[in-house]
Tab-separated table of C-alpha atoms and ligand atoms in Angstrom:
chain	number	residue	atom	x	y	z
A	267	MET	CA	69.486	67.863	154.979
A	268	GLU	CA	66.790	65.420	155.708
A	269	LYS	CA	64.421	66.397	152.989
A	270	ALA	CA	67.417	65.919	150.194
A	271	ARG	CA	68.433	62.903	151.871
A	272	HIS	CA	64.878	61.835	150.963
A	273	LEU	CA	64.723	63.426	147.416
A	274	ARG	CA	68.314	61.124	147.035
A	275	GLU	CA	66.293	58.006	148.190
A	276	LEU	CA	63.194	59.044	145.963
A	277	LEU	CA	65.773	59.531	143.136
A	278	SER	CA	66.869	55.591	143.520
A	279	SER	CA	64.060	54.193	143.989
A	280	GLY	CA	63.079	52.537	140.845
A	281	ARG	CA	59.658	54.528	140.646
A	282	LEU	CA	59.076	57.376	138.534
A	283	ILE	CA	59.000	60.826	140.596
A	284	ARG	CA	57.127	63.713	139.684
A	285	ALA	CA	57.380	67.381	140.554
A	286	ALA	CA	55.225	70.026	139.905
A	287	GLY	CA	55.977	74.134	139.452
A	288	ALA	CA	55.173	76.217	142.410
A	289	HIS	CA	56.519	80.443	142.700
A	290	ASP	CA	54.561	80.489	145.950
A	291	GLY	CA	54.209	79.154	149.001
A	292	LEU	CA	50.798	78.352	148.246
A	293	GLY	CA	51.699	77.026	144.552
A	294	ALA	CA	53.742	74.332	147.339
A	295	VAL	CA	51.348	73.423	149.872
A	296	LEU	CA	48.467	72.450	146.165
A	297	VAL	CA	51.391	70.213	144.917
A	298	GLN	CA	52.017	68.778	148.011
A	299	GLU	CA	48.074	68.372	148.536
A	300	GLN	CA	47.781	67.019	144.861
A	301	GLY	CA	50.495	63.846	145.786
A	302	PHE	CA	53.569	65.219	143.725
A	303	ASP	CA	56.673	63.697	145.299
A	304	ALA	CA	59.217	67.397	144.814
A	305	VAL	CA	57.981	71.020	144.316
A	306	TRP	CA	60.064	72.472	141.018
A	307	ALA	CA	60.848	75.674	141.859
A	308	SER	CA	60.784	77.178	138.762
A	309	SER	CA	62.432	80.849	137.111
A	310	PHE	CA	59.950	80.435	134.001
A	311	GLU	CA	57.416	80.992	137.268
A	312	ILE	CA	58.886	82.662	139.578
A	313	SER	CA	59.620	85.533	136.558
A	314	ALA	CA	56.159	85.586	135.736
A	315	ALA	CA	54.748	85.465	138.758
A	316	ARG	CA	56.285	89.110	138.870
A	317	ALA	CA	55.340	90.039	135.445
A	318	LEU	CA	59.122	89.414	133.983
A	319	PRO	CA	60.418	87.349	131.395
A	320	ASP	CA	62.200	84.139	132.504
A	321	ALA	CA	65.600	85.689	131.034
A	322	SER	CA	68.171	86.091	133.735
A	323	LEU	CA	66.597	89.350	135.177
A	324	LEU	CA	65.994	88.188	138.844
A	325	SER	CA	68.992	87.975	141.094
A	326	MET	CA	69.740	84.542	142.935
A	327	THR	CA	68.663	86.039	146.354
A	328	ASP	CA	65.226	86.287	144.804
A	329	TYR	CA	64.962	82.825	143.334
A	330	LEU	CA	66.834	81.980	146.729
A	331	ARG	CA	64.211	83.754	148.914
A	332	VAL	CA	61.428	82.037	146.968
A	333	ALA	CA	62.354	78.496	146.945
A	334	VAL	CA	63.101	78.896	150.213
A	335	GLU	CA	58.773	79.749	150.470
A	336	LEU	CA	58.186	76.545	148.925
A	337	ASP	CA	60.319	74.273	151.168
A	338	ARG	CA	58.895	75.929	154.777
A	339	VAL	CA	55.540	75.522	153.999
A	340	SER	CA	55.547	71.663	152.810
A	341	SER	CA	57.604	68.758	153.538
A	342	LEU	CA	58.028	67.787	150.024
A	343	PRO	CA	61.646	68.278	149.039
A	344	VAL	CA	62.564	71.892	146.624
A	345	ILE	CA	64.275	71.182	143.285
A	346	ALA	CA	65.461	74.772	142.565
A	347	ASP	CA	65.960	75.554	139.440
A	348	CYS	CA	69.269	77.660	138.983
A	349	ASP	CA	69.338	78.796	135.328
A	350	THR	CA	73.233	78.865	134.431
A	351	GLY	CA	74.033	79.345	137.969
A	352	PHE	CA	73.305	82.575	138.249
A	353	GLY	CA	76.659	84.098	136.129
A	354	GLY	CA	80.044	82.017	136.279
A	355	ALA	CA	81.940	78.618	138.168
A	356	LEU	CA	82.164	81.237	141.124
A	357	ASN	CA	78.508	82.062	141.403
A	358	VAL	CA	77.188	78.303	141.525
A	359	ALA	CA	80.295	78.104	143.900
A	360	HIS	CA	78.077	80.871	146.041
A	361	MET	CA	75.122	79.250	145.194
A	362	VAL	CA	75.456	76.316	146.045
A	363	ALA	CA	76.351	77.556	149.771
A	364	GLU	CA	73.340	79.584	150.002
A	365	TYR	CA	70.845	76.718	148.688
A	366	GLU	CA	72.349	74.495	150.773
A	367	ALA	CA	72.392	76.340	154.045
A	368	ALA	CA	68.895	77.559	153.731
A	369	GLY	CA	68.274	73.489	153.586
A	370	ILE	CA	66.679	73.620	150.036
A	371	ALA	CA	67.419	69.906	148.952
A	372	ALA	CA	68.623	69.856	145.113
A	373	VAL	CA	69.495	72.478	142.710
A	374	CYS	CA	69.898	72.627	138.577
A	375	ILE	CA	71.733	74.214	136.562
A	376	GLU	CA	71.385	74.188	132.478
A	377	ASP	CA	74.496	74.367	130.048
A	378	LYS	CA	73.518	77.816	128.339
A	379	VAL	CA	75.257	81.050	128.277
A	380	PHE	CA	74.580	83.837	130.971
A	381	PRO	CA	72.484	85.401	130.584
A	382	LYS	CA	69.816	83.077	129.527
A	383	VAL	CA	66.685	83.119	128.329
A	384	ASN	CA	63.321	80.797	128.828
A	385	SER	CA	64.076	77.894	126.652
A	386	PHE	CA	60.690	78.205	124.486
A	387	VAL	CA	62.051	81.673	123.335
A	388	GLY	CA	62.767	82.001	119.614
A	389	GLN	CA	66.363	82.479	120.073
A	390	GLY	CA	69.314	83.748	122.601
A	391	GLN	CA	69.960	79.757	123.096
A	392	ASP	CA	73.275	79.636	123.304
A	393	LEU	CA	74.966	76.766	124.892
A	394	LEU	CA	78.050	77.274	127.144
A	395	GLY	CA	81.295	75.134	125.643
A	396	LEU	CA	81.187	71.435	127.303
A	397	PRO	CA	84.456	71.711	129.472
A	398	GLU	CA	83.217	75.240	131.100
A	399	PHE	CA	79.991	73.446	132.058
A	400	VAL	CA	81.440	70.241	132.829
A	401	HIS	CA	83.766	73.274	135.054
A	402	LYS	CA	80.549	74.556	136.905
A	403	ILE	CA	79.468	70.764	137.734
A	404	ARG	CA	82.774	69.775	139.234
A	405	VAL	CA	82.494	73.462	141.262
A	406	ALA	CA	78.993	72.499	142.173
A	407	LYS	CA	79.435	69.181	143.970
A	408	GLU	CA	82.523	70.329	145.743
A	409	SER	CA	81.356	73.172	146.811
A	410	ALA	CA	78.333	71.066	148.880
A	411	ARG	CA	78.760	70.503	152.613
A	412	SER	CA	76.904	67.320	152.221
A	413	GLU	CA	76.870	64.474	149.971
A	414	ASP	CA	73.350	64.552	149.825
A	415	PHE	CA	72.739	68.064	148.373
A	416	VAL	CA	71.291	66.836	144.791
A	417	VAL	CA	72.939	68.719	141.753
A	418	ILE	CA	71.163	68.241	138.446
A	419	ALA	CA	72.826	68.869	135.196
A	420	ARG	CA	70.472	69.870	132.733
A	421	THR	CA	71.045	70.328	129.098
A	422	GLU	CA	70.120	72.869	126.580
A	423	GLY	CA	71.276	70.422	123.621
A	424	PHE	CA	68.511	69.796	121.882
A	425	ILE	CA	66.688	73.318	122.423
A	426	ALA	CA	69.500	74.851	120.993
A	427	GLY	CA	69.661	72.353	117.410
A	428	CYS	CA	72.087	69.986	118.331
A	429	GLY	CA	71.407	66.386	117.445
A	430	VAL	CA	71.402	63.060	119.385
A	431	ASN	CA	75.325	62.681	119.466
A	432	ASP	CA	76.191	65.993	121.158
A	433	VAL	CA	73.394	65.840	123.581
A	434	LEU	CA	75.119	62.547	124.747
A	435	GLU	CA	78.706	63.170	124.962
A	436	ARG	CA	77.197	66.243	126.888
A	437	ALA	CA	74.925	64.002	128.971
A	438	HIS	CA	77.816	61.517	129.272
A	439	GLU	CA	80.051	64.070	130.482
A	440	TYR	CA	77.937	66.073	132.847
A	441	ALA	CA	77.749	62.617	134.481
A	442	ASP	CA	81.445	61.754	134.782
A	443	ALA	CA	81.655	64.829	136.310
A	444	GLY	CA	79.298	64.139	139.265
A	445	ALA	CA	76.161	65.286	138.516
A	446	ASP	CA	73.572	63.164	140.551
A	447	ALA	CA	70.545	63.359	137.682
A	448	ILE	CA	70.747	65.247	134.041
A	449	LEU	CA	67.703	67.187	133.001
A	450	VAL	CA	67.602	66.655	129.437
A	451	HIS	CA	65.230	69.305	127.891
A	452	SER	CA	63.652	69.228	124.588
A	453	LYS	CA	60.877	71.586	122.991
A	454	ALA	CA	59.331	69.407	120.408
A	455	SER	CA	56.274	67.775	120.052
A	456	THR	CA	56.844	64.448	120.583
A	457	PRO	CA	59.350	62.888	122.722
A	458	VAL	CA	61.392	61.712	119.979
A	459	GLU	CA	64.479	63.484	120.856
A	460	LEU	CA	63.781	62.325	124.666
A	461	LEU	CA	63.229	58.493	123.586
A	462	SER	CA	66.179	58.489	120.872
A	463	PHE	CA	68.579	59.970	123.797
A	464	LEU	CA	67.152	57.230	126.090
A	465	SER	CA	67.525	54.313	124.389
A	466	ARG	CA	71.314	55.509	123.610
A	467	TRP	CA	72.006	56.639	127.643
A	468	GLN	CA	75.010	54.852	129.096
A	469	ARG	CA	75.078	56.599	132.796
A	470	PRO	CA	73.608	54.905	135.899
A	471	ILE	CA	72.295	58.318	136.894
A	472	PRO	CA	68.191	59.276	136.999
A	473	VAL	CA	67.273	60.900	133.783
A	474	ALA	CA	64.259	63.946	134.394
A	475	VAL	CA	62.344	65.375	131.754
A	476	VAL	CA	60.266	68.942	131.461
A	477	PRO	CA	57.305	67.468	129.195
A	478	THR	CA	55.707	70.608	128.276
A	479	THR	CA	55.774	70.608	124.264
A	480	TYR	CA	55.306	66.822	124.152
A	481	TYR	CA	52.727	66.633	126.634
A	482	ALA	CA	50.407	63.774	125.245
A	483	TRP	CA	53.450	61.415	126.685
A	484	HIS	CA	51.891	59.306	128.972
A	485	ALA	CA	54.008	59.373	132.570
A	486	ASP	CA	54.193	55.470	132.709
A	487	ASP	CA	55.301	55.763	129.075
A	488	ALA	CA	57.876	58.073	129.936
A	489	ALA	CA	58.479	55.555	133.085
A	490	LYS	CA	59.031	52.334	130.762
A	491	ALA	CA	61.426	54.677	128.267
A	492	GLY	CA	63.762	55.563	131.402
A	493	VAL	CA	63.144	58.003	133.147
A	494	SER	CA	62.820	58.940	136.930
A	495	LEU	CA	61.725	62.467	137.198
A	496	ILE	CA	59.092	64.030	135.009
A	497	ILE	CA	58.691	67.508	136.175
A	498	TYR	CA	55.533	69.840	135.264
A	499	ALA	CA	57.485	73.094	135.824
A	500	ASN	CA	55.030	75.758	134.865
A	501	HIS	CA	51.257	74.333	134.685
A	502	GLY	CA	50.348	75.781	137.942
A	503	ILE	CA	51.304	79.333	136.712
A	504	ARG	CA	49.307	78.717	133.551
A	505	ALA	CA	46.358	77.430	135.132
A	506	LYS	CA	46.312	80.164	137.696
A	507	VAL	CA	45.816	82.897	134.745
A	508	ASN	CA	43.305	81.403	133.035
A	509	ALA	CA	41.424	81.059	135.912
A	510	MET	CA	41.741	84.619	136.623
A	511	ARG	CA	41.558	85.988	133.303
A	512	SER	CA	38.122	84.607	133.290
A	513	VAL	CA	36.534	85.116	136.783
A	514	LEU	CA	37.964	88.603	136.361
A	515	ARG	CA	36.114	89.092	132.968
A	516	SER	CA	33.114	87.378	134.258
A	517	ILE	CA	32.595	90.131	137.278
A	518	GLN	CA	32.974	92.819	134.538
A	519	GLN	CA	30.798	91.650	132.469
A	520	ASP	CA	27.965	90.616	134.977
A	521	GLY	CA	28.291	93.158	137.465
A	522	SER	CA	28.014	90.951	140.102
A	523	THR	CA	29.904	87.621	141.337
A	524	VAL	CA	27.239	85.636	141.226
A	525	ASN	CA	28.295	83.494	138.108
A	526	ILE	CA	31.533	82.357	139.568
A	527	GLU	CA	31.179	81.622	143.428
A	528	GLY	CA	30.815	78.612	142.599
A	529	GLU	CA	34.201	78.103	140.176
A	530	ILE	CA	36.362	79.973	142.787
A	531	ALA	CA	37.906	78.657	145.788
A	532	SER	CA	35.485	79.284	149.188
A	533	MET	CA	37.684	81.247	151.689
A	534	LYS	CA	37.138	78.325	153.879
A	535	ASP	CA	39.088	76.535	151.530
A	536	ILE	CA	41.952	78.921	151.845
A	537	PHE	CA	41.713	79.541	155.663
A	538	GLU	CA	42.464	75.437	154.980
A	539	LEU	CA	45.493	75.955	152.833
A	540	GLN	CA	46.859	78.597	155.311
A	541	ARG	CA	46.781	76.110	158.458
A	542	LEU	CA	44.810	78.742	159.598
A	543	GLU	CA	43.219	77.219	162.914
A	544	ASP	CA	46.538	76.068	163.680
A	545	TRP	CA	47.925	79.590	163.708
A	546	LEU	CA	44.758	80.503	165.941
A	547	ALA	CA	45.153	77.795	168.408
A	548	LEU	CA	48.809	79.581	169.372
A	549	ASN	CA	46.274	82.328	170.975
A	550	GLN	CA	45.058	79.287	173.472
B	103	LIG	C1	61.173	76.129	133.985
B	103	LIG	O1	60.040	75.989	134.473
B	103	LIG	O2	61.376	77.528	134.774
B	103	LIG	C2	61.920	75.955	133.759
B	103	LIG	C3	61.497	75.296	133.127
B	103	LIG	O3	63.172	76.078	133.385
B	103	LIG	S1	60.941	75.349	131.384
B	103	LIG	O4	60.282	76.864	131.269
B	103	LIG	O5	59.821	74.381	130.855
B	103	LIG	O6	61.379	75.335	130.505
B	104	LIG	MG1	63.783	77.413	134.577
């Protein structure tokens, strides 16, 4: 559980910790290359990479397999986005046992009902009752063998249309149930909801944010407002879609790749990301 301990230390270091999303090993390598502190095993990215909606369609095993892939190829801790915990409290217990045994540093579970849909879908953002989710957090903490394993409780209160009082009540109860950090999600175009939350937040555990829609919020300002963990959850796959689309379009239009050779990664670049030389050295 070295990575879990490392993540725990990072989260209590007092500096802003930055995570970025990935859906495959190559993505995790790029996240590490660019100096992030942790990899977010995004349920949105992992689903989208299979051209499926982020709607609890994939199984726990599908998500775990990807989280393990991210973990193996990078030395960064993986924070696994585990949606609702893949069902009820029993599923949460099973999930924690499996993720911890696989060496994943942290899981994040959210207070929506199973099956859930991605937070940016306009419908179906139904919250689980507060006592039921508190129970899930307790079960998650009790199911972990090591004290280092990190359980992040995510509230979708703002996503579901609640006011700040309800979101604070939920977050405070989740902290009191033993959550190691609270992720407060918001789909506002500015950090207004987060700022109202942070100004009244009264627990010593870290707060995490996902600035997908309020993207102009500078990381330094988030840190000053009291954020400990900032997660750039889905930018890798969104970049990839635009890059692939543009290159494929150009090949079709131009009849050769001459116009895009300078824009795409060289084979040498990919060989390095694959650590090809290290692998070939095993033959000697
Ligand atoms: C994910 O990356 O799957 C998340 C964050 O849960 S978001 O899609 O921004 O809601
Ligand atoms: Mg998700």
